XYZ file of C-alpha atoms in Angstrom:
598
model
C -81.475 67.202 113.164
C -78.212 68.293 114.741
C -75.014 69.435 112.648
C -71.972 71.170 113.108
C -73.252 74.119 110.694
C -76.630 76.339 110.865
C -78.391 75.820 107.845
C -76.557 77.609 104.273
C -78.704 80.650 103.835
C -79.525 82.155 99.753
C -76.474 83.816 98.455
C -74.980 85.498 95.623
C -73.407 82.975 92.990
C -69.818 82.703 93.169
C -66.429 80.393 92.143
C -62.864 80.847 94.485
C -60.481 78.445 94.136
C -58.027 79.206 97.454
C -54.713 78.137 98.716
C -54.804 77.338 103.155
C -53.432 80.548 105.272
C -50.324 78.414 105.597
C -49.351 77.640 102.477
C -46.513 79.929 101.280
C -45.113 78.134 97.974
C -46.179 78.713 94.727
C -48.741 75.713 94.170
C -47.851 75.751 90.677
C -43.778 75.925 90.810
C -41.791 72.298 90.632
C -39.123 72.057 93.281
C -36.930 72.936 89.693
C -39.036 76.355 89.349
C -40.676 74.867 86.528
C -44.287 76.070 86.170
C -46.893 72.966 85.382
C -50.678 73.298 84.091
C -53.412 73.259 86.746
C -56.679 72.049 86.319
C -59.732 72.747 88.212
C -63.104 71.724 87.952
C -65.936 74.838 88.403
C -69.552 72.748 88.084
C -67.958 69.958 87.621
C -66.336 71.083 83.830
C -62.220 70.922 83.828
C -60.587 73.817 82.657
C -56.706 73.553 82.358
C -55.096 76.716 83.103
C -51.927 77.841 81.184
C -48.758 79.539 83.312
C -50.216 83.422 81.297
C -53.745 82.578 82.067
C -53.879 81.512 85.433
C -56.451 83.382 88.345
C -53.982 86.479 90.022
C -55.536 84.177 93.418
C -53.637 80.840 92.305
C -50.609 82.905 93.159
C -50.251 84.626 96.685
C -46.585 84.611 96.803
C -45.250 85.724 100.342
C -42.588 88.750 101.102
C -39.191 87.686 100.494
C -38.484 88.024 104.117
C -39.943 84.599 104.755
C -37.450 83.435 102.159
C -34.565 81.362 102.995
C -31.937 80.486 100.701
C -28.870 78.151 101.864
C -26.089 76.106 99.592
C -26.601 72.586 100.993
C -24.108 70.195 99.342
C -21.420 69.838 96.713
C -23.233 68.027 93.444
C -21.305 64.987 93.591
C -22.023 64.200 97.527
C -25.679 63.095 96.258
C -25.273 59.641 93.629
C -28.786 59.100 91.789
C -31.524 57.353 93.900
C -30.216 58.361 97.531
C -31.825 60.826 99.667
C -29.948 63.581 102.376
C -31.907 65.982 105.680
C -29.975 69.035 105.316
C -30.142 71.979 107.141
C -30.945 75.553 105.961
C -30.508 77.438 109.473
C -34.423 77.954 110.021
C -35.049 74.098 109.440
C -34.557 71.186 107.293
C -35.909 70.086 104.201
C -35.524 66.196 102.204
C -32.293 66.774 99.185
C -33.577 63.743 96.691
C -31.461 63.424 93.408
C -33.057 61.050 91.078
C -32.268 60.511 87.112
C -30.046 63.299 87.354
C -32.344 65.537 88.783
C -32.556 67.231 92.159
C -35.511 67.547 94.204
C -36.360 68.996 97.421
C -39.966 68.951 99.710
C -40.323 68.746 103.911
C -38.109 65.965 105.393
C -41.461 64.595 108.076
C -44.121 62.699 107.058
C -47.262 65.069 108.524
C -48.816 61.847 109.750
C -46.756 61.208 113.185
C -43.448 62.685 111.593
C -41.553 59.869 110.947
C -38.154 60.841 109.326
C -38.193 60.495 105.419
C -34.668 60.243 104.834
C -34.862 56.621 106.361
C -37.795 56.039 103.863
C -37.859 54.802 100.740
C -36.961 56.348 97.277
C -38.771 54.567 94.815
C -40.517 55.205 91.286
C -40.946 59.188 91.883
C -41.808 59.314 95.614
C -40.960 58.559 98.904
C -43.029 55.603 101.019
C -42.889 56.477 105.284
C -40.846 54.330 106.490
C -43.219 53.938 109.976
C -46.694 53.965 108.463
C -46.219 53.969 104.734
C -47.764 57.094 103.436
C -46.339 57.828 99.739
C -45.422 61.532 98.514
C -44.673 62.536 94.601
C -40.756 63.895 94.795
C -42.176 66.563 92.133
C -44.873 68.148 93.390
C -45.259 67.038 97.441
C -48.458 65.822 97.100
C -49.860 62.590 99.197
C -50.039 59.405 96.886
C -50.980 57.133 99.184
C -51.666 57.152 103.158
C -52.232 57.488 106.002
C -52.304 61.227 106.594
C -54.239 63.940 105.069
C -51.383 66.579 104.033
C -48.161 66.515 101.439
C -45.164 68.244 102.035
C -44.316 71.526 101.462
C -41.806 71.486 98.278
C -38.742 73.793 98.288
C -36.843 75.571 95.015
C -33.523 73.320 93.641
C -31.292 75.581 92.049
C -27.369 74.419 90.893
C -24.248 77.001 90.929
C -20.845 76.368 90.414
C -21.406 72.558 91.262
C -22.918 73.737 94.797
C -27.111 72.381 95.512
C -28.649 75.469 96.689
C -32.110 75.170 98.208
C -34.612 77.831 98.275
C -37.588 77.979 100.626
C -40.147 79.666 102.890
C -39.416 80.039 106.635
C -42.912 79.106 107.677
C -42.750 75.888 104.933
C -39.909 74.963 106.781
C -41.081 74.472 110.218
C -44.913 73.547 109.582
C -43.708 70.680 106.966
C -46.537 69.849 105.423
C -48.891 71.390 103.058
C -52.744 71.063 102.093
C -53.053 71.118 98.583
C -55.260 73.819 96.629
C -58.765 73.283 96.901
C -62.044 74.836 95.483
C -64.753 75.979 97.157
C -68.261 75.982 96.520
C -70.428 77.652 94.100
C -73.414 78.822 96.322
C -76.540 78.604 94.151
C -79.475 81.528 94.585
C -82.494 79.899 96.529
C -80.942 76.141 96.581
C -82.305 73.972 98.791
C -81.151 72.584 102.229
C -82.320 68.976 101.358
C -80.801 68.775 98.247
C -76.688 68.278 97.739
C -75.055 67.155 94.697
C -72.510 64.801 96.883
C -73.958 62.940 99.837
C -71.203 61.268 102.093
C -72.296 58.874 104.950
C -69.856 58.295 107.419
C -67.177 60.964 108.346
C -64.211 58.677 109.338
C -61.093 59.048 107.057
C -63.076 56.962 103.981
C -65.961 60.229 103.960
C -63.219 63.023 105.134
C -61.097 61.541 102.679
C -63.415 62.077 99.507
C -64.793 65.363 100.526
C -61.378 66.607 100.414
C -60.024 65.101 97.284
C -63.767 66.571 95.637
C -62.800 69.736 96.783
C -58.807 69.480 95.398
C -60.060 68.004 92.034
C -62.158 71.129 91.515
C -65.684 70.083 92.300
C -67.041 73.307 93.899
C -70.940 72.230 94.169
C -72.683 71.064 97.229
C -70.962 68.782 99.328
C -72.711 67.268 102.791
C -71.060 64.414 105.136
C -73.145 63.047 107.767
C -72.345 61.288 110.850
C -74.318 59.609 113.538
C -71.710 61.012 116.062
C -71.721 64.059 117.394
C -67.797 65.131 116.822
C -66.246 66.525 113.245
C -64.040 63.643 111.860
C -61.312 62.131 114.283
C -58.825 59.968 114.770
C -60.599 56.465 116.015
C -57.353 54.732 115.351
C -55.951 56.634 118.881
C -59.199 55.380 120.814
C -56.875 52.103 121.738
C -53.671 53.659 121.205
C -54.184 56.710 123.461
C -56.646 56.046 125.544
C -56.767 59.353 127.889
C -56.876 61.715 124.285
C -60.177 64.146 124.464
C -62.245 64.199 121.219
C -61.012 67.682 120.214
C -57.340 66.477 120.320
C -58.178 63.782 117.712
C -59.470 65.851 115.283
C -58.583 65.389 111.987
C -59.375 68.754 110.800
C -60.966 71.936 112.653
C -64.216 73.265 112.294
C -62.487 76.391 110.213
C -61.551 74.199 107.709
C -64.607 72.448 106.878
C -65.891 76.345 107.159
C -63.034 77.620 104.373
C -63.882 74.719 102.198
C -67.701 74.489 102.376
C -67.844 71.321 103.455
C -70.656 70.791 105.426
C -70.704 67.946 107.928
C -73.978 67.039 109.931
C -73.305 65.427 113.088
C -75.649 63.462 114.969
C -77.483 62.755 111.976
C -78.159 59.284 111.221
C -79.165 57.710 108.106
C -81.838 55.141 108.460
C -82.937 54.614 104.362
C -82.054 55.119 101.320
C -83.775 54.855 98.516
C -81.409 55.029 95.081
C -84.477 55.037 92.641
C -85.427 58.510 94.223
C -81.756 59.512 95.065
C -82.895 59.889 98.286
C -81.848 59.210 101.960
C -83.602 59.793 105.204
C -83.105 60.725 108.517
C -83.416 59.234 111.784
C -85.299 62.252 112.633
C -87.748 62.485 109.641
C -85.670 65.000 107.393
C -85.072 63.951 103.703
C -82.173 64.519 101.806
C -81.591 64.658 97.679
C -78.518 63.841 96.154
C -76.611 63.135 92.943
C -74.135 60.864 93.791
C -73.417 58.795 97.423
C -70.862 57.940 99.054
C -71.684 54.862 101.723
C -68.887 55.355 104.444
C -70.149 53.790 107.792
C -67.730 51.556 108.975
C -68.621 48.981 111.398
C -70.184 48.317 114.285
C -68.192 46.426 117.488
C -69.632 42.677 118.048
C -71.119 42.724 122.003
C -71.206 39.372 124.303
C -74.797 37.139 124.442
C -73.878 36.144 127.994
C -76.150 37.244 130.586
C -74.671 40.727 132.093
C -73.619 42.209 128.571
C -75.833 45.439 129.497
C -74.070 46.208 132.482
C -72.307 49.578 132.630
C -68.774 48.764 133.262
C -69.098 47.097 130.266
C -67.837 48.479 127.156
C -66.996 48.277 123.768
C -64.811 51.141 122.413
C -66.617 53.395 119.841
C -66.272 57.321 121.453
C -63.148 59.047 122.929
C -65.961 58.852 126.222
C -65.594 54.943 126.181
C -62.090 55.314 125.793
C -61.902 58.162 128.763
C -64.496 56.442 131.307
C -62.479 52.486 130.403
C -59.324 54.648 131.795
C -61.071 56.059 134.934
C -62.646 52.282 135.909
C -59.234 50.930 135.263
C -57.110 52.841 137.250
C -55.559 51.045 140.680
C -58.678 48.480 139.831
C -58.953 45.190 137.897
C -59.360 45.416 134.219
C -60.609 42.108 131.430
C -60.424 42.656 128.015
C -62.351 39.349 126.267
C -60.963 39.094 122.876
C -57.146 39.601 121.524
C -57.778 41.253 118.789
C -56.075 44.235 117.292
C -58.249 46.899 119.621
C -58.599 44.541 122.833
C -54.679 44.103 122.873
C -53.958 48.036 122.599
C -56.467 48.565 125.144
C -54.356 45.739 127.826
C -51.199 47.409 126.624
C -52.539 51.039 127.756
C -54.389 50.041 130.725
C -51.159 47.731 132.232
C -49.510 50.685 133.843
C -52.753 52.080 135.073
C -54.443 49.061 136.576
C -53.572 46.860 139.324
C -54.748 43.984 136.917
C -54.937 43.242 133.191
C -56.555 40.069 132.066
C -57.186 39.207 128.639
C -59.914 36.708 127.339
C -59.286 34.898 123.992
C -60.872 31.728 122.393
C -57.768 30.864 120.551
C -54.572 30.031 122.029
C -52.062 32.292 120.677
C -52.980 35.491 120.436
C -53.080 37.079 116.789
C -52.065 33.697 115.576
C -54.696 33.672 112.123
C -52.924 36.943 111.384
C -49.223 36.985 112.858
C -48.959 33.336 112.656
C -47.945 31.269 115.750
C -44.244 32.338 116.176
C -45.268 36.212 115.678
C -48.002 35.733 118.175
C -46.238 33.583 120.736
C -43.498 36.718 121.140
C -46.234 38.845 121.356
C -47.818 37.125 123.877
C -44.314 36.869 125.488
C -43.693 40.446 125.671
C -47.570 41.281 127.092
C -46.883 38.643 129.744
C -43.379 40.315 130.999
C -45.405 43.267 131.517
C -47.831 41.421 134.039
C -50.512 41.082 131.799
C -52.645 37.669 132.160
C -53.871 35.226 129.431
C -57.076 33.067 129.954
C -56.964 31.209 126.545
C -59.131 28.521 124.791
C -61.985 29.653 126.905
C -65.288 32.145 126.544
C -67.259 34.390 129.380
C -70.065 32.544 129.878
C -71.453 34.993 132.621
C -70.902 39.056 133.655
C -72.062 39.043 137.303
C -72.980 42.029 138.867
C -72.824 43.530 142.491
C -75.729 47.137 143.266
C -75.828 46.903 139.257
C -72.314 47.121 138.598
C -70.281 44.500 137.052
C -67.684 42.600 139.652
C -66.714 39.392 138.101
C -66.296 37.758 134.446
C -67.441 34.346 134.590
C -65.175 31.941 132.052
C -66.469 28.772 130.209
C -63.228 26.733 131.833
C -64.793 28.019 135.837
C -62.081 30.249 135.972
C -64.032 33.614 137.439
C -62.078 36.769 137.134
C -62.672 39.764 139.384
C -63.265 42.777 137.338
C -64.386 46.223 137.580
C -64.194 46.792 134.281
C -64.552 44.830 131.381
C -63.564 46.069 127.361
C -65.134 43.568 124.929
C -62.880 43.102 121.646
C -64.272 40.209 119.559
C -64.803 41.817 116.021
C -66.929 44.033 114.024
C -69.443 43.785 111.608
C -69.923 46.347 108.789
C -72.774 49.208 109.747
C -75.062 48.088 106.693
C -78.412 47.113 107.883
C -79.770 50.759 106.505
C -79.445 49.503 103.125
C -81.787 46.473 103.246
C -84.454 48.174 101.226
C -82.054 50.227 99.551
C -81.195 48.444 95.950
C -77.413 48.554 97.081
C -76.146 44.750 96.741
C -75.044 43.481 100.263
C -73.417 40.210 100.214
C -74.131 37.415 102.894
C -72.104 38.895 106.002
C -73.027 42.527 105.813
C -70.433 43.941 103.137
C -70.659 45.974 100.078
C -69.220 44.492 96.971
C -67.581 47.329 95.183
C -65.354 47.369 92.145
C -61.702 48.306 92.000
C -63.350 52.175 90.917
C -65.111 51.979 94.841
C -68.732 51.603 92.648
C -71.433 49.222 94.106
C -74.076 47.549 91.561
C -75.990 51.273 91.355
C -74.088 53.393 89.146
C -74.571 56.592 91.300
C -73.614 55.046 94.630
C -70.029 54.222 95.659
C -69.103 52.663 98.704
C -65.619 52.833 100.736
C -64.065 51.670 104.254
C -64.528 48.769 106.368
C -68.004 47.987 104.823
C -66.586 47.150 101.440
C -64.949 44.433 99.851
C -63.364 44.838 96.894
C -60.829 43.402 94.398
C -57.137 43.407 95.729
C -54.905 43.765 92.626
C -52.032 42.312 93.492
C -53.406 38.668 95.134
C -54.812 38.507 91.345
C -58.049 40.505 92.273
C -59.059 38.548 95.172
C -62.290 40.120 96.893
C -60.809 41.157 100.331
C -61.813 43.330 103.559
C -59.491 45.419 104.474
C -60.794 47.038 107.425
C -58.203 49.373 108.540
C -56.454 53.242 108.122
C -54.457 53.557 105.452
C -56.909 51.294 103.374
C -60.059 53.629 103.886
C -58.369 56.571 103.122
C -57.183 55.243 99.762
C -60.538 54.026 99.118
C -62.106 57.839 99.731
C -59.883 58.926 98.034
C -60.797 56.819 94.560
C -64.451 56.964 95.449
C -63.888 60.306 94.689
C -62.265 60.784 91.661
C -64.933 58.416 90.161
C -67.928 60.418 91.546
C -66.116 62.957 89.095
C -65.947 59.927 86.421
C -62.460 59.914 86.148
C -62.550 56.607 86.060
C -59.362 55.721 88.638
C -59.030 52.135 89.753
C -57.661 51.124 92.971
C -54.494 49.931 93.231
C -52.603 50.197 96.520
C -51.191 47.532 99.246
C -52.524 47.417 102.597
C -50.326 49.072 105.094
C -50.972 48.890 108.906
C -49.198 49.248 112.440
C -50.029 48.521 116.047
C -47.860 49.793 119.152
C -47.544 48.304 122.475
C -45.688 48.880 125.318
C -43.409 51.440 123.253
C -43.030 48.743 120.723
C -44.117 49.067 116.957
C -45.596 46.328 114.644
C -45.604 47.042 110.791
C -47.668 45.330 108.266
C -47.739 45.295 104.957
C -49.600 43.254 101.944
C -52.474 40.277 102.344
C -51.586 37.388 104.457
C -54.723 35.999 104.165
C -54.287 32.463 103.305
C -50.791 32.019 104.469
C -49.362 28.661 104.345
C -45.605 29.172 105.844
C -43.888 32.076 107.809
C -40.185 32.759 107.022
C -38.831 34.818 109.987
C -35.437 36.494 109.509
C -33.788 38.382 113.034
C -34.058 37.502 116.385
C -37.638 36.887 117.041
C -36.734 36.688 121.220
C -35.195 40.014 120.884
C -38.345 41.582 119.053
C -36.186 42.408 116.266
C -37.489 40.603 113.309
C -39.121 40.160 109.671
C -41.500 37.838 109.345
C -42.545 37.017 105.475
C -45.825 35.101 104.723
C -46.046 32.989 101.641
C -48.553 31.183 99.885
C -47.487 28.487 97.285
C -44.164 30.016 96.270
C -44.934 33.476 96.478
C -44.245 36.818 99.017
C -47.795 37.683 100.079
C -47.263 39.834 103.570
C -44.442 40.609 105.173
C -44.526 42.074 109.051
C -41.385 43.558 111.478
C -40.463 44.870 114.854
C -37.333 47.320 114.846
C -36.012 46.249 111.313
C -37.310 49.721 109.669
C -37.914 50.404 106.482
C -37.985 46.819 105.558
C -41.891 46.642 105.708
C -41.983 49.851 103.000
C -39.632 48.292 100.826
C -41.448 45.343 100.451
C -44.411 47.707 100.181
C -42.696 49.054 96.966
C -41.453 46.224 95.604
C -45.225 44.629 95.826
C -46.441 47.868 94.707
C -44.533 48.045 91.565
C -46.239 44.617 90.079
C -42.772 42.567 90.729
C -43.657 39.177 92.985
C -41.392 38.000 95.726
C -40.901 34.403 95.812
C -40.772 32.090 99.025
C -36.481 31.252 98.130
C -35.746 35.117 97.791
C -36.092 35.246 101.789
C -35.442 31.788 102.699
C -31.881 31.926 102.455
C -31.416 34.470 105.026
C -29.833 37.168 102.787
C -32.226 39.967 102.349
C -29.560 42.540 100.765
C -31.474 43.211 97.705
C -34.623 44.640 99.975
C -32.608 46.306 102.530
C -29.475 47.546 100.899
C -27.751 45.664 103.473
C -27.435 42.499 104.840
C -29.864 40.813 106.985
């Protein structure tokens, strides 16, 4: 069976909580200087440690070389609820002043490093204003995604009615921060097939609640397999980014997973599981124990039926080497993509500079028009089309024809036949579930998992988190709903976890996503399924618009092009239980979202 890691040999038993190399701050100071209980779990018991009792290791504080300390403002140039990037000399940090109090933590969100200050300040944290990942103002820490890190928080200190900030050099200019973490206890004589938490599937659902195990304390056994043979990446850039190599993607190193005793098998595909026994087993033969799983597979890409599906400049994009060998075809040559989804319109967007042809396949005719709505979709469509990129719409490939084995043309249902030397098929997924058949793990009608808003399926010790889920959506009144996309699976890892460790944590989070085309970025936030109008405030011809989608009376989605952070305030507002109704936008004066008029 392969893996990543040799096989753990016998050890001595032993508990370390550490802090990463990078991490400079005091884990347990407030950006005040007030010290805060930590709790760790060793075995899976919490122990709360008091500020006189804590491990000396909890506290590697660096030389005060690697200290800055800078007066920033006058106290009065901050009111309550606003946020200021100042500069200390060595780099800049996020000034938030909030009920009176002052605050201070890395001004980039570690996802992409979008600037915070044109965020949002909401409830105790700040929302990305690009992607939407959430960070506590108190202690840094990630509160909802995407992105794996917080932010490094920085000492707030008041003189003489001057805002002096205090921080480390390094803190400064890495800005971000991986929070404390556990490692494992490594039992005498245990055994290789046995693990206390078994994760299947190591995209960010599985990397996701390995992690949060590890920062909650858990410091047994802790094993994510993947049928791939790469440590977790990013897939999301397969589309986006089309010439990236595997190792660029990576969400974390090898070291890490080393430093936290996370082991991840790679080419190591499940193929049963059996949840009376607690056990799952291997393509290969090899058997595996476990306490509690985590089902984490995502889904599989939907291929064509038409004759020439097999052929093998045909592809659907699953590996960086899809992504790289797509490229190669493409270049100075004649690309199709069938299907205008999310993935198949990336991919033309990429590819149009590249190829001396970009023609895209789609049965309806607008493209993203179920999700967008027609007026979205139509500028879309619009702005592909100025960038010569072809539409063949209302129609299907009803044939792949080849030429010395080698596909040459894409036969269409209308007669239309397309020359093509490569062709990237982008109709859909379907959830990577057909393992579980024998398993005891309910699987409903099309493939998914039904979980509950704690991430459990119908077996108490099995959890289940990603694109193979559905699950109940809080605020569209607990509607079951598949959310297959980034930010969603690493929330759901994230609550898979803390339940493994019976916390008992529900879900409660609104679906942010993003797609970018020629330059251009699309935001997204809520559940438009089920729309029934679109309000659309901006200039829709220019690209700069919101679009809000409503159902009866009320705010269910909202989506934007240039009109930043509109799509995280809405986020917020959603996110804070308060409904938007259809006349709040239809009057054209969105003031009370934006802080300024529309």
């Amino acid at each position: 069976m392969g893996g990543c890691f040799s096989k753990p040999k016998p050890v001595e038993v032993k508990v370390e909580v550490v802090l990463p190399e990078k991490e400079r701050e005091k884990e347990e100071m407030s950006p005040n200087g007030k010290a805060s209980p930590l709790a760790y779990k060793a075995n899976g018991t919490t122990r709360h440690y008091h500020h006189e009792e804590r491990p000396i290791n909890l506290n590697p504080y660096t030389n005060p070389k690697d200290m800055v300390e800078a007066s920033v403002c006058h106290v009065k140039d901050l009111e309550n609820g606003q946020m200021r990037e100042v500069d200390l000399g060595c780099g800049k940090a996020l000034l938030i002043k909030q009920n009176g109090e002052y605050y201070a933590m890395g001004h980039k969100c570690p996802h992409y490093g979008a600037p915070l200050v044109k965020g949002v300040l909401s409830r105790g944290r700040v929302r990305c204003p690009w992607h939407g990942a959430c960070f506590n103002i108190v202690t840094g820490d990630i509160e909802d995604f995407p992105g794996l890190d917080g932010l490094p928080k920085f000492q707030v200190k008041i003189e003489k009615e001057r805002v002096y900030i205090r921080a480390s050099k390094q803190a400064l200019q890495s800005q971000r921060r991986t929070k404390v973490m556990a490692k494992c206890i490594a039992l005498s004589n245990y055994s290789t097939a046995i693990t206390n938490m078994l994760i299947i599937g190591a995209g960010p659902a599985g990397l996701v609640c390995a992690e949060t195990l590890r920062q909650e304390g858990f410091s047994d056994r802790i094993v994510i397999c993947t049928s791939e043979k790469y440590l977790p990446y990013d897939r999301s850039k397969l589309s986006k980014s089309m010439d990236s190599q595997a190792e660029q993607i990576l969400l974390r190193s090898k070291e890490f997973f080393h430093t936290y005793d996370i082991e991840v098998l790679t080419e190591s595909q499940v193929v049963n599981v059996d949840t009376k026994s607690k056990m799952v087993v291997f393509k290969d033969g090899f058997r595996m124990e476990y306490n509690k799983l985590l089902i984490a597979t995502g889904s599989t890409p939907k291929t064509l039926t038409c004759k020439g599906k097999e052929l093998d400049n045909v592809f659907t994009i699953r590996t960086p080497e899809d992504a790289n060998r797509v490229v190669k075809l493409a270049t100075s040559r004649n690309a199709v993509i069938v299907g205008a989804s999310f993935l198949g319109m990336e991919v033309a967007a990429y590819l149009c500079e590249k190829a001396h042809s970009v023609s895209v396949v789609e049965l309806e005719n607008i493209p993203f028009k179920k999700f967008f709505g027609e007026k979205v979709g139509l500028a879309i469509m619009k702005l592909f089309e100025s960038n010569r990129v072809k539409f063949y719409m209302q129609t299907e490939v009803s044939e792949l024809r080849e030429q010395e084995g080698k596909l040459k043309e894409v036969v269409l249902k209308s007669g239309k036949v397309l020359r093509a030397d490569v062709c990237v098929i982008g109709i859909g997924a379907s959830p990577t579930t057909g393992f579980l058949k024998q398993s005891g793990v309910t699987i409903d009608s099309k493939g998914y998992i039904p979980v509950n808003k704690m991430m459990q399926t119908n077996v108490p010790s099995v959890f289940a988190a990603g694109d193979v889920v559905t699950f109940p959506l809080t605020f569209r009144n607990n509607k079951k709903v598949n959310v297959p996309h980034w930010q969603m699976a690493h929330m759901q890892g994230r609550i898979a976890a803390l339940n493994m460790l019976a916390q008992g944590t529900e879900i409660n989070t609104i679906p942010y996503l993003w797609t970018a085309m020629f330059g251009k970025s699309i935001r997204y936030a809520g559940n438009g399924e089920g729309f029934d109008d679109v309000i659309i405030q901006g200039d829709i011809e220019e690209l700069k618009f919101v679009a809000f989608y409503t159902r009866n009376d009320e705010v269910i989605a909202v989506a934007s092009m240039n009109y930043d952070p509109i799509v995280s305030k809405v986020a917020e507002v959603m996110a804070s239980g308060k409904a938007i109704r259809k006349r709040d936008v239809e009057t054209g004066d969105i003031s009370w979202l934006t802080g300024k008029g529309s």
